[in-house]
Amino acid sequence: MKKSSRAVLFRFISSFLIVGLLAEPVAFAQEEIRRFQLLPEGEKVKLPFSIPASVAKIEDSFLADSGQRTGDRKMIYLLQDAHTNESGQMNLASTLDILLSNDKSLKTVYAEGAVGDNSLSFLRSRKPLSERKRIARSGVRDGLLHGSEYLDLTSSQNFVTWGVESPDLYIRSLESYRNVVKDRERFSTYLKKIRATYETLASLYLSPVLKNVIAQSEKYESGALPITAYFETLLETAAMLGVPMDDYSELLALRSLREKENGLNFEKANTEQLKAVEGMSSEDREILKQASVKAGPSVLSGEENAGEGYFALLEEKLLAYSGQETGDRKTESLFTLNAERLTLKTYPELFKYFEYLKFAKKLEAGKVLSELSGLEAAVIEALGVSDDDRMFAKVSKMIRLYEKLFHMKLTPADHAAYLSLKEDAGVERLTGFLNKKIMDSSSHYDHTLFLENGFERIVASSEEFYELTTQRDEAFLKEMLARMDAQHESSAVLITGGFHTTNLKAIFKERGISFVSLTPQVLRETNLARYEDILLGQKMQTPSNLGAGNMVSTMETTFAPSAARLP
């Protein structure tokens, strides 16, 4: 069968993972030692091989017990795809390479946003390896190739890339996204008007303590306040009000981490880091330069990104040279420093910081965030609030959720919060409440709010997008499991955007399918505008013209003997 005739879809790019991966690149001098970023990790499956922390992290895992497992005891490696992000895609390729090299039962890589056989290995014979790497890296850089496709073109690994997308659901999702983007700017301006009205009225009606709690919550959720700082605000208020802390074990662990943080000399750790990097070879400095980021806000913690991938790589290099390997993959590193200088004793504060980051990673993010939300609610109730006070708190949260909804930035936890609040604090109730408080105040009539025509339409399109995401998850699994059974596969890789992960993990657990969820490290900012250009530039109106073979045929043309230059 001719390869170019195979059905191919551009992979559907979920923006939700991107939110937590945004980071602004800067000129490299050194990566600043920063306070931690809360990262989810809860390993339950012990892999018989290691994946370097600089490449990927195990976000979660589940081992079905013998009475729960499906008959063939399937194991899924769930890889989160940082769409259109070059560093994320290259680390995805490295992660996949490690999995394929160590788990010989792996034969297929399943992927969203594509249909059927999307393998590119048949192109390996068309050009020498150096040329294939050059062309493939250009495709990754431009957001047109994924890490799995890069590996398929540039390695000797034997695997099939198989698309599990539902064309109908894909097209509907794409149209919903287009409808949201079309009106997003107008309704973002409308939300700013609602926020201005809320802030004016909150100053009139809320007690100073409640106003401060809500304001700190807003700063935390917007990324302007670290999770530890927000927790300390809640903790101080809870202590003042006599709120018991017995049910907040994970938050108490967070407090222990804060104490460790207070014991760190960040300035000294920065100095030690710079000294270590300066002593390395130009090759190593360049590698670390590429891994260096100046972080933006973390969606989970509000803390500036600690450059986790960078510091994991730095530690690997230091320990590899001193003969203290952190994993089973040999790190080639050329240092101009002698072995005696590269010891923990030489850089005590830097290694102390490494340990601090590892301790932070042990916190279970889901539990921390759940407990934080619970403590916030307990503090608000302990303040003896009125129904109006509670509504002000809901209005504040709902405005933030609408902002995220229209920019497709809801996390799964945000989405759950949105669904629970929309009946009590949807736009009609929200604006009605604020207008009533204006009337009660006999002032600020200039802040009166009117329903914006079309608001419900953009809400409906946004909600449909999220609903279709869940339906697509079921389609992914149906196609993947059917083919695994037909091919007698006991393990496989599934690559999807990050928003899919939470629901897929829940389905896996329900059906007794073991999994390991992996997040490749991302070291550079994702170009969201580029992502939307690629996503919304697709011309797909009906399921019948989805099978255009666009990516395979494009790559086949590029690799043709007459193609002497990069596209």
Short mmCIF file of N, CA and C in Angstrom, two decimals, residues 75 114 131 144 256 283 424 455:
data_model
loop_
_atom_site.label_atom_id
_atom_site.label_comp_id
_atom_site.label_asym_id
_atom_site.label_seq_id
_atom_site.Cartn_x
_atom_site.Cartn_y
_atom_site.Cartn_z
N MET A 75 -0.56 -2.85 29.93
CA MET A 75 0.19 -1.76 30.53
C MET A 75 0.28 -0.64 29.50
N ALA A 114 -4.74 11.81 14.84
CA ALA A 114 -4.32 11.10 13.63
C ALA A 114 -5.18 9.85 13.48
N GLU A 131 21.09 14.14 7.39
CA GLU A 131 20.09 14.91 6.66
C GLU A 131 18.71 14.69 7.25
N LEU A 144 5.43 21.26 13.17
CA LEU A 144 4.76 20.40 12.19
C LEU A 144 5.02 18.92 12.43
N SER A 256 6.23 21.91 56.15
CA SER A 256 7.58 21.39 56.41
C SER A 256 8.52 21.78 55.27
N GLU A 283 31.16 22.89 25.54
CA GLU A 283 30.08 22.01 25.09
C GLU A 283 29.01 21.87 26.17
N ASP A 424 -25.07 28.42 40.26
CA ASP A 424 -25.23 29.47 41.27
C ASP A 424 -24.63 30.80 40.85
N PHE A 455 -22.86 36.25 24.65
CA PHE A 455 -22.05 35.67 25.72
C PHE A 455 -22.38 34.19 25.92
#
